[in-house]
Amino acid sequence: MKALVYTQAKEVIFRDETDPVVEQGEVLVRIEAVGICGSDLHAFLGHDERRIGPLILGHEGSGTVVGGEMDGQKVVINPLVTCGACPDCFSGRSNLCANREIISMAPRQGAFAQRVSIPERNLVAVPEGMDMTRAALAEPIATAWHAVSVAAQKTHRPLAECRALVFGGGAVGLAAALSLHAQGCKNILLAETNELRRQTVDKEGICTSFDPINNNIVDENSVDVVVDCVGGNPTRKAASAAIRPGGVIVHVGLMDALDGLDVRKITLQEITFCGTYTYTMKDFQAAVNAMNSGALGDLSWYEERPLSEGAQAFDDLLNNRSSSAKIVLRP
Amino acid sequence: MKALVYTQAKEVIFRDETDPVVEQGEVLVRIEAVGICGSDLHAFLGHDERRIGPLILGHEGSGTVVGGEMDGQKVVINPLVTCGACPDCFSGRSNLCANREIISMAPRQGAFAQRVSIPERNLVAVPEGMDMTRAALAEPIATAWHAVSVAAQKTHRPLAECRALVFGGGAVGLAAALSLHAQGCKNILLAETNELRRQTVDKEGICTSFDPINNNIVDENSVDVVVDCVGGNPTRKAASAAIRPGGVIVHVGLMDALDGLDVRKITLQEITFCGTYTYTMKDFQAAVNAMNSGALGDLSWYEERPLSEGAQAFDDLLNNRSSSAKIVLRP
């Protein structure tokens, strides 16, 4: 099969690879669309010690089951493979499973390929009529949906009464704003430094976007909920300043781990800082349902390209030349 | 009246001061016992920009109401004076009140004195027969009770099934271990570097104490709940290592604000890091009830000294010469 292979830092090559081996309990999925994630870029730059080349990256896939009882079924792939048998899996927190694996990280190859093998229990059916490229947005949307759901659990007021601030206008940031809106939040700010991305965000008409460096419109102690989809030192600093006493900061992004939090304020003002990682199958299903219902808008904030031109897409993303919140590749 | 006055860095003087002015809604309390808090030591060293001398420190007071309808009533003082009229006060989170004041911080003088003036709504009646020196422990116990209650709310498992780790064997740390025990936790570890304090902790027989520097007995990813009553860089580092995926770190101490958290682990493992500050009247009442019921043991972990010898007590505490978890001064 053809695949886009990460070979070494700053190099991906579109080439022939051997077909995946289908293990017991797994099915083969012919990939129709697969998004490029910030973590793919991070790995591409050689910054992810968990992703060593040669490796097929990509974990945001939609496609069609090939063979077996589900042959022909349109699906999105939950790329997080969990054991299903540990206390975390049993308690509904499968994303914390100590044995979790994710496709695009050894030992599992990713979805920048024509085919991928995945446990059958990781498939979510695509509703009748949903476009398969849009369906590939389910993964970043599930990530955001989960983060917003955690915020809704932790905050002391209903989201409908909260003022929320999202950091990042990429797919997860935009999906967080859309998820906040879908879950009832009426007052949403979104900080994004890239003007092209702000324009994409603004088209949704559900939040106020701004440039946090040159035009910070957020007063100190003024927001109830922060969803930080960047996760860097500057966003943690800005989140610490913006959050009101008793507020909740949900930390989704993994840009860096260099300090930034105002621990003194967190203590004196009883602020909750909570990490979130991926999603459970429940989140994934909820994301697909919300996508299908129209609650998250028309989902037109992506751009489609052939998988064979993946290297150019990586380059464009790294140089801020794309206005889309997401580039989706088609094998 | 006589008072122990903080005059400048590293100096407290026992001397005559003018009596407090009793404002509307307030009552005069003749102090019978008042504990020395870590924050008093912090201020004494000149490290608290919110406490500038000359100032009467001390906020852990018990005493007897003088005059008015409550004349003769034995009380403990909730030193946190809140407005009672803001959204936080209305929602049961009065400790976050933006207008909050605390005795021992301008404009309010503290309780290292023969008398203090305090709003009547800040008084908690001392149950019949409770020793007034023990009663002065209500404030640090309420702080710990509140922190443990927040941990119980945020954790995904009942405290009875949690393994908990407390940092600090002073009054708040010991009270946190006692509160965890009283709230059902059966597996409690307590980290304290001072051997004398560990001996005091061990007498309670409710937890396993250890020296975190020379004999760290806590494995990585092994505890469900951390209550950090130190709040320093080393304890945040140790808390980050010890906490299991999905666990809860409650941060009570205010030793420093210098980094220490493992933000990457917090994100990838969905850990909750939550500050807690003081207590509400509900916590204060719950603490006094638990003290009175015997659920927190015999509360013999304090040492009594005359207020006139306060300077020596400060010196002993700063040089780790006291084995007690608390020194209580008697005016």
XYZ file of C-alpha atoms in Angstrom:
662
model
C 0.000 0.000 0.000
C 0.967 3.652 -0.290
C 1.749 5.561 2.908
C 3.241 8.857 4.040
C 6.164 7.761 6.208
C 7.990 9.891 8.760
C 11.618 8.849 8.236
C 13.643 11.343 10.251
C 13.347 14.876 11.640
C 11.711 17.165 9.048
C 11.181 14.429 6.482
C 8.054 12.573 5.387
C 8.118 10.421 2.244
C 5.155 9.100 0.246
C 6.152 5.533 -0.624
C 5.186 1.845 -0.728
C 4.822 0.087 2.620
C 3.772 -3.422 3.519
C 0.096 -3.858 4.360
C -0.864 -3.917 8.055
C -1.191 -7.264 9.827
C -4.737 -7.737 11.147
C -4.534 -9.114 14.695
C -7.335 -10.994 16.442
C -10.295 -8.749 17.247
C -9.163 -6.236 14.656
C -10.520 -5.208 11.288
C -8.906 -3.652 8.256
C -10.087 -0.147 7.378
C -9.496 1.425 3.986
C -8.690 5.030 4.881
C -10.705 7.651 3.015
C -9.584 10.751 4.896
C -7.096 11.522 7.657
C -6.383 14.856 9.332
C -2.981 16.286 10.224
C -2.745 16.976 13.963
C -0.440 19.365 15.806
C 1.122 16.281 17.382
C 1.998 15.006 13.890
C 3.824 18.302 13.266
C 5.536 17.985 16.635
C 6.724 14.473 15.721
C 7.716 15.630 12.220
C 10.029 18.208 13.782
C 11.675 15.417 15.773
C 10.314 16.716 19.090
C 8.309 13.670 20.196
C 10.422 11.004 21.858
C 7.450 8.638 21.665
C 7.344 8.816 17.853
C 10.600 7.631 16.273
C 10.951 7.180 12.490
C 10.469 5.273 10.311
C 6.808 5.489 11.352
C 3.487 6.151 9.659
C 1.954 9.108 11.501
C -1.710 10.161 11.463
C -4.469 9.200 13.896
C -7.545 11.119 12.680
C -8.950 8.676 10.186
C -12.254 7.850 8.559
C -12.755 5.018 6.114
C -14.545 1.841 5.101
C -14.219 -1.571 6.689
C -12.765 -4.146 4.319
C -13.783 -7.797 4.820
C -15.449 -9.582 7.725
C -18.977 -9.058 9.015
C -18.730 -5.271 8.845
C -17.481 -5.206 5.257
C -18.463 -1.920 3.607
C -19.386 -0.123 6.852
C -18.366 3.549 6.863
C -16.550 4.366 10.107
C -14.426 6.827 11.994
C -11.572 5.369 13.969
C -11.051 5.995 17.662
C -7.258 5.727 17.515
C -6.820 5.167 21.258
C -6.579 1.438 21.857
C -7.239 0.526 25.493
C -7.257 -2.808 27.305
C -10.902 -2.805 28.392
C -10.031 -4.774 31.512
C -8.284 -2.450 33.991
C -9.928 -0.390 36.764
C -9.734 2.791 34.640
C -11.404 1.104 31.665
C -14.072 -0.378 33.950
C -14.757 2.961 35.625
C -15.436 4.758 32.362
C -12.067 6.478 32.172
C -10.560 4.300 29.462
C -8.427 7.219 28.259
C -6.322 6.742 31.423
C -5.730 3.025 30.749
C -2.133 2.231 31.695
C -1.920 -0.094 28.693
C -3.248 2.433 26.193
C -1.756 2.615 22.722
C -2.503 5.047 19.943
C -2.125 4.495 16.245
C 0.868 6.474 14.886
C 2.922 5.560 17.933
C 4.878 2.285 18.173
C 3.871 -0.516 18.117
C 0.929 0.793 16.051
C 1.341 2.376 12.629
C -0.765 5.412 11.795
C -3.427 6.334 9.255
C -1.414 8.365 6.738
C -1.826 5.262 4.622
C -4.265 3.425 2.395
C -5.109 0.890 5.075
C -4.902 0.540 8.836
C -5.732 -2.290 11.219
C -7.722 -1.415 14.335
C -9.741 -3.269 16.990
C -13.378 -3.537 16.008
C -14.412 -1.947 19.328
C -12.608 1.250 18.249
C -14.973 1.917 15.354
C -17.767 4.471 15.393
C -20.323 4.157 12.594
C -20.602 7.177 10.326
C -24.238 8.305 10.079
C -25.927 7.930 6.707
C -25.060 10.810 4.413
C -22.145 12.277 6.365
C -19.263 13.322 4.143
C -16.226 11.121 4.850
C -13.748 14.014 4.919
C -15.898 15.832 7.476
C -16.145 12.541 9.397
C -12.352 12.603 9.853
C -12.841 15.728 11.999
C -14.421 13.518 14.669
C -11.104 12.906 16.431
C -10.127 16.532 17.152
C -13.777 17.286 17.901
C -13.934 14.384 20.393
C -10.790 15.766 22.078
C -12.423 19.176 22.430
C -15.804 17.733 23.418
C -14.142 15.744 26.196
C -12.234 18.800 27.478
C -15.398 20.904 27.518
C -17.310 18.099 29.260
C -14.620 17.985 31.959
C -14.868 21.773 32.321
C -18.646 21.468 32.668
C -18.222 18.873 35.442
C -15.632 20.888 37.362
C -17.077 24.356 37.152
C -19.361 25.516 39.958
C -21.785 27.258 37.598
C -23.636 25.947 34.553
C -21.743 26.568 31.295
C -24.717 28.660 30.206
C -23.761 31.219 32.866
C -20.004 31.031 32.268
C -17.689 33.309 30.351
C -15.204 31.032 28.599
C -11.816 31.652 27.012
C -10.248 29.241 24.520
C -6.563 29.377 23.620
C -5.814 28.256 20.064
C -7.765 28.522 16.829
C -6.636 25.266 15.252
C -9.025 22.340 14.977
C -9.103 21.517 18.697
C -9.428 25.167 19.756
C -12.173 25.879 17.235
C -13.888 22.601 18.146
C -13.658 23.585 21.835
C -15.430 26.878 21.081
C -18.048 25.003 19.041
C -18.464 22.401 21.806
C -18.828 25.126 24.454
C -21.494 26.728 22.258
C -23.237 23.381 21.707
C -23.164 22.699 25.459
C -24.879 26.008 26.208
C -22.128 28.555 26.770
C -23.134 31.953 25.432
C -20.035 34.043 26.068
C -16.939 32.651 24.375
C -13.598 34.312 23.626
C -10.916 32.689 21.480
C -7.247 33.729 21.464
C -5.273 32.972 18.285
C -2.157 34.710 16.967
C -2.579 33.640 13.316
C -4.861 36.093 11.514
C -5.832 33.589 8.811
C -7.076 31.192 11.462
C -8.978 33.973 13.242
C -10.813 34.629 9.982
C -11.792 30.945 9.801
C -12.959 31.035 13.430
C -14.944 34.216 12.867
C -16.975 32.615 10.082
C -18.607 30.330 12.676
C -20.167 33.322 14.403
C -20.179 31.718 17.833
C -17.320 33.497 19.614
C -15.128 36.604 19.701
C -11.631 35.950 18.409
C -8.662 38.167 19.168
C -4.879 38.347 18.934
C -3.592 37.754 22.493
C -0.204 39.350 21.762
C -1.171 42.602 20.026
C -4.751 43.018 21.160
C -5.430 41.260 24.443
C -9.072 42.059 25.215
C -9.358 39.861 28.325
C -9.281 41.550 31.735
C -7.708 39.850 34.729
C -10.045 37.676 36.825
C -12.777 37.879 34.211
C -13.437 34.364 32.887
C -14.979 31.342 34.598
C -13.509 28.688 32.324
C -10.337 28.481 30.243
C -9.799 25.708 27.700
C -6.110 25.863 26.786
C -5.672 24.020 23.497
C -2.127 25.360 23.084
C -0.605 24.382 26.422
C 2.470 26.555 26.414
C 4.166 28.803 28.929
C 2.553 31.990 27.520
C -0.957 30.519 27.439
C -0.652 29.177 31.002
C 0.482 32.652 32.115
C -2.415 34.280 30.300
C -4.857 31.673 31.621
C -3.655 32.288 35.189
C -4.248 36.018 34.761
C -7.648 35.728 33.067
C -9.252 33.133 35.332
C -11.556 34.407 38.058
C -11.458 33.158 41.660
C -12.924 29.673 41.865
C -12.599 29.186 38.092
C -11.493 26.182 36.069
C -8.567 25.915 33.638
C -8.661 22.836 31.429
C -5.261 22.107 29.871
C -5.427 20.177 26.603
C -2.411 21.343 24.593
C 1.073 19.895 24.883
C 3.218 22.693 23.436
C 5.697 22.788 26.323
C 5.930 22.044 30.036
C 7.842 25.159 31.074
C 6.163 26.632 34.131
C 3.818 29.578 33.486
C 1.143 28.792 36.073
C 0.515 31.275 38.883
C 0.493 28.709 41.695
C 0.006 31.372 44.347
C -3.150 32.675 42.702
C -4.372 29.114 42.117
C -4.043 28.500 45.864
C -5.364 31.788 47.256
C -8.277 31.837 44.787
C -9.128 28.116 44.726
C -8.623 27.698 41.014
C -8.831 24.236 39.476
C -6.201 23.333 36.867
C -7.046 20.090 35.166
C -5.328 18.193 32.377
C -7.382 16.372 29.793
C -6.178 13.736 27.352
C -8.086 12.485 24.323
C -11.564 10.966 24.917
C -13.522 7.862 25.714
C -15.804 6.060 23.269
C -18.674 7.946 24.892
C -17.061 11.267 23.932
C -16.351 10.006 20.452
C -19.950 8.948 19.919
C -21.201 12.243 21.392
C -18.929 14.162 19.018
C -20.208 12.274 15.963
C -23.807 12.784 17.099
C -23.254 16.518 17.597
C -21.538 16.761 14.204
C -24.434 14.968 12.545
C -27.106 17.057 14.268
C -25.657 20.334 13.043
C -24.981 21.514 16.609
C -21.367 22.211 15.664
C -22.126 24.203 12.503
C -21.409 23.148 8.949
C -17.852 21.905 9.682
C -16.438 23.585 6.595
C -13.245 24.716 8.282
C -11.037 22.073 6.689
C -9.045 21.843 3.485
C -8.639 18.637 1.474
C -5.393 17.501 -0.183
C -4.068 14.246 -1.638
C -2.001 12.125 0.770
C 0.734 12.089 -1.888
C 1.174 15.836 -1.283
C 1.450 15.438 2.490
C 4.989 16.813 2.672
C 3.832 20.139 1.223
C 0.931 20.234 3.695
C 3.315 19.792 6.626
C 5.442 22.624 5.280
C 2.461 24.936 4.817
C 1.201 24.244 8.328
C 4.597 24.868 9.894
C 4.882 28.183 8.061
C 1.358 29.371 8.875
C 0.387 29.398 5.201
C -2.932 27.635 5.757
C -6.068 29.489 6.823
C -7.935 26.243 7.534
C -8.215 24.920 11.034
C -7.450 21.466 9.633
C -5.821 19.926 6.553
C -7.308 16.525 5.749
C -5.373 14.168 3.461
C -7.056 11.705 1.069
C -5.123 8.520 0.214
C -4.471 45.802 76.549
C -1.361 43.658 76.163
C -0.494 42.372 72.676
C 2.358 40.699 70.845
C 3.169 43.180 68.083
C 5.105 42.466 64.906
C 7.208 45.600 64.510
C 9.691 44.777 61.762
C 11.317 41.737 60.144
C 12.305 39.199 62.831
C 10.916 41.239 65.721
C 7.797 40.764 67.821
C 7.356 42.775 71.028
C 4.940 42.087 73.901
C 3.667 45.545 74.843
C 0.660 47.762 75.607
C -1.677 48.551 72.711
C -4.917 50.487 72.515
C -8.065 48.390 72.780
C -9.827 47.466 69.516
C -12.689 49.646 68.280
C -15.900 47.628 68.047
C -17.626 48.464 64.754
C -21.329 47.949 64.036
C -22.252 44.257 63.856
C -19.134 43.323 65.766
C -18.513 41.999 69.243
C -15.518 42.124 71.538
C -13.901 38.789 72.331
C -11.512 38.295 75.223
C -8.909 35.948 73.753
C -8.166 32.835 75.812
C -5.932 30.996 73.384
C -4.419 31.723 69.979
C -2.257 29.469 67.833
C 0.858 30.434 65.880
C 0.402 29.692 62.175
C 3.063 29.144 59.518
C 1.799 32.331 57.903
C 2.590 34.217 61.140
C 6.171 32.919 60.876
C 6.262 33.911 57.223
C 5.152 37.438 58.134
C 7.573 37.546 61.085
C 10.438 36.876 58.668
C 9.295 39.864 56.596
C 8.207 37.674 53.687
C 4.525 38.620 53.510
C 3.895 41.840 51.632
C 0.293 41.764 52.878
C 1.403 41.964 56.522
C 3.446 45.091 57.259
C 4.459 46.043 60.815
C 3.522 47.415 63.235
C 0.724 44.835 63.240
C -0.776 42.379 65.705
C -0.517 38.950 64.056
C -2.472 35.805 64.989
C -5.760 34.563 63.545
C -6.414 31.250 65.347
C -8.287 32.501 68.370
C -10.727 31.168 70.933
C -12.205 33.264 73.704
C -15.210 34.651 75.527
C -17.595 37.317 74.286
C -17.504 40.463 76.422
C -20.682 42.542 76.607
C -23.833 42.560 74.486
C -26.423 39.801 74.161
C -23.799 37.051 73.872
C -21.841 38.151 76.936
C -20.011 35.184 78.434
C -20.430 32.889 75.387
C -17.370 30.735 74.700
C -16.462 30.952 71.020
C -13.897 30.237 68.358
C -13.320 32.967 65.835
C -13.590 32.450 62.095
C -10.989 35.079 61.197
C -12.065 35.416 57.569
C -14.432 38.367 57.329
C -16.499 38.274 54.141
C -19.132 40.647 52.752
C -22.065 38.218 52.716
C -23.542 39.972 49.697
C -21.498 39.030 46.605
C -22.145 36.145 44.181
C -19.420 34.042 45.831
C -20.849 34.574 49.322
C -24.362 33.795 48.036
C -23.196 30.622 46.282
C -21.643 29.136 49.400
C -18.072 29.978 48.467
C -17.598 32.866 50.849
C -13.879 32.107 51.095
C -13.540 33.500 47.547
C -15.292 36.782 48.424
C -13.475 39.578 46.604
C -13.948 41.806 49.652
C -12.617 39.281 52.144
C -10.450 40.439 55.027
C -8.675 38.373 57.632
C -7.707 39.400 61.124
C -3.930 39.940 61.388
C -3.873 41.657 58.020
C -4.603 45.382 57.607
C -7.088 46.879 58.217
C -7.805 44.215 60.875
C -5.546 43.603 63.860
C -4.908 39.999 64.915
C -5.528 37.871 67.973
C -2.073 37.853 69.620
C -3.747 40.183 72.093
C -6.030 40.239 75.081
C -9.005 41.383 73.033
C -10.136 41.425 69.412
C -13.211 42.810 67.660
C -14.947 40.565 65.149
C -18.331 40.457 63.348
C -20.844 38.443 65.328
C -21.505 36.228 62.255
C -17.883 35.028 62.468
C -18.357 33.308 65.816
C -18.764 29.569 66.298
C -20.019 28.463 69.714
C -17.656 26.214 71.641
C -19.477 23.049 72.764
C -19.990 22.600 76.509
C -16.899 21.182 78.134
C -14.424 21.713 75.292
C -11.063 22.958 76.506
C -10.462 26.508 75.232
C -6.861 25.856 74.172
C -7.973 22.846 72.112
C -10.777 25.021 70.723
C -8.131 27.330 69.224
C -7.114 24.429 66.975
C -10.412 24.851 65.097
C -8.905 27.249 62.563
C -6.099 25.020 61.201
C -8.451 22.040 61.424
C -11.110 23.917 59.407
C -8.446 24.685 56.767
C -7.546 21.008 56.522
C -11.186 19.870 56.683
C -12.032 22.165 53.788
C -9.071 20.906 51.706
C -10.027 17.282 52.325
C -13.673 18.034 51.492
C -12.570 19.562 48.175
C -10.443 16.471 47.497
C -13.461 14.260 48.251
C -15.564 16.243 45.767
C -12.973 16.153 42.990
C -11.746 12.581 43.250
C -13.447 9.964 41.082
C -13.441 7.325 43.824
C -14.745 7.459 47.389
C -12.074 8.527 49.901
C -12.574 5.135 51.563
C -10.998 3.523 48.490
C -8.246 6.123 48.029
C -4.594 6.030 48.984
C -3.759 9.533 50.192
C -0.490 11.374 50.696
C -0.188 14.465 52.895
C 2.800 16.790 52.714
C 3.621 18.478 56.012
C 3.305 17.369 59.617
C 2.491 20.732 61.136
C -1.000 21.487 62.374
C -2.629 21.693 58.936
C -0.859 18.591 57.624
C -1.671 16.561 60.713
C -5.237 17.885 60.674
C -5.477 16.900 56.977
C -4.460 13.331 57.847
C -6.965 13.312 60.727
C -9.688 14.762 58.466
C -8.963 12.172 55.757
C -9.254 9.473 58.424
C -12.475 10.981 59.798
C -13.908 11.188 56.262
C -13.259 7.474 55.697
C -9.818 7.223 54.112
C -8.011 4.103 55.336
C -4.632 4.404 53.635
C -2.804 7.615 54.538
C 0.862 8.540 54.146
C 2.368 11.697 55.621
C 5.672 13.245 54.506
C 7.501 15.392 57.075
C 11.225 16.174 57.273
C 11.245 17.088 60.988
C 11.665 13.943 63.082
C 10.140 15.505 66.200
C 6.999 16.298 64.250
C 6.878 12.781 62.802
C 6.878 11.442 66.366
C 3.887 13.656 67.187
C 2.095 12.488 64.040
C 2.829 8.828 64.789
C 1.126 9.079 68.183
C -2.219 9.518 66.398
C -1.933 6.044 64.881
C -3.904 6.938 61.754
C -1.207 7.202 59.086
C 2.315 6.200 58.078
C 4.782 9.057 58.407
C 8.134 9.173 56.619
C 11.035 11.460 55.778
C 10.594 12.372 52.091
C 14.252 13.380 51.681
C 16.094 10.456 53.260
C 13.466 7.733 53.129
C 10.924 8.318 50.377
C 8.609 5.316 50.562
C 6.130 6.502 47.905
C 6.285 4.917 44.454
C 5.511 6.903 41.323
C 1.870 6.894 40.209
C 0.756 5.270 43.444
C -1.576 7.673 45.264
C -5.088 8.836 44.374
C -5.081 12.024 46.412
C -2.335 14.412 47.542
C -2.990 17.138 50.096
C 0.017 19.448 49.923
C 0.080 21.471 53.141
C 3.604 22.744 52.419
C 3.149 24.122 48.907
C 6.749 24.410 47.829
C 8.685 23.504 44.716
C 9.936 20.184 46.188
C 6.501 19.082 47.392
C 4.879 19.946 44.043
C 7.575 17.890 42.296
C 7.034 14.986 44.673
C 3.245 15.303 44.361
C 3.514 15.229 40.561
C 5.572 12.037 40.736
C 3.408 10.270 43.325
C -0.024 11.013 41.885
C -1.639 8.301 39.803
C -3.382 8.942 36.464
C -6.698 10.669 37.058
C -5.703 11.632 40.594
C -6.258 14.850 42.537
C -3.637 17.155 44.072
C -5.037 19.683 46.526
C -2.620 22.558 47.134
C -3.048 24.257 50.503
C 0.419 25.485 51.473
C 1.945 28.783 50.388
C 5.667 28.153 50.870
C 6.709 29.360 47.408
C 5.367 29.696 43.875
C 8.431 28.422 42.030
C 7.296 25.915 39.429
C 7.657 22.224 40.389
C 4.499 20.871 38.739
C 4.838 18.291 35.979
C 2.403 19.939 33.565
C 3.008 17.321 30.887
C 2.010 14.481 33.211
C -0.954 16.501 34.474
C -2.162 16.792 30.878
C -1.410 13.286 29.575
C -2.802 11.655 32.738
C -5.749 13.973 33.414
C -4.625 15.002 36.859
C -6.526 17.683 38.740
C -4.484 20.312 40.589
C -6.667 22.436 42.790
C -5.859 25.268 45.163
C -7.761 25.613 48.400
C -7.885 28.639 50.665
C -9.209 28.699 54.217
C -12.839 27.600 54.764
C -16.427 28.642 54.879
C -18.544 28.822 58.043
C -19.879 25.375 57.097
C -16.331 23.960 57.199
C -15.636 25.746 60.469
C -18.752 24.310 62.094
C -17.981 20.839 60.695
C -14.460 21.057 62.119
C -15.725 22.008 65.592
C -18.312 19.211 65.463
C -15.687 16.640 64.436
C -13.344 17.893 67.171
C -16.103 17.586 69.745
C -17.190 14.109 68.634
C -13.723 12.645 69.058
C -13.483 11.808 65.333
C -10.182 13.676 65.169
C -8.591 11.982 68.175
C -7.746 13.600 71.488
C -6.161 16.721 69.919
C -3.232 16.649 72.315
C -0.676 17.653 69.680
C -0.297 21.232 70.859
C 1.879 22.987 73.392
C 0.716 25.899 75.544
C 2.785 28.995 76.333
C 2.089 32.473 77.704
C 1.553 35.189 75.062
C 4.237 37.196 76.853
C 6.770 34.569 75.754
C 5.665 34.677 72.122
C 9.047 35.850 70.815
C 10.707 32.707 72.178
C 7.991 30.542 70.619
C 8.614 32.117 67.202
C 12.319 31.445 67.583
C 11.778 27.803 68.605
C 9.441 27.181 65.678
C 11.842 28.718 63.173
C 14.657 26.531 64.490
C 12.627 23.294 64.581
C 12.971 23.038 68.357
C 9.315 22.215 68.927
C 7.930 18.689 68.566
C 4.337 19.913 68.755
C 2.314 20.410 65.629
C 1.081 23.683 67.139
C 2.130 26.199 69.772
C -0.861 27.948 71.328
C -0.324 31.205 73.210
C -2.433 32.254 76.210
C -2.810 35.990 76.809
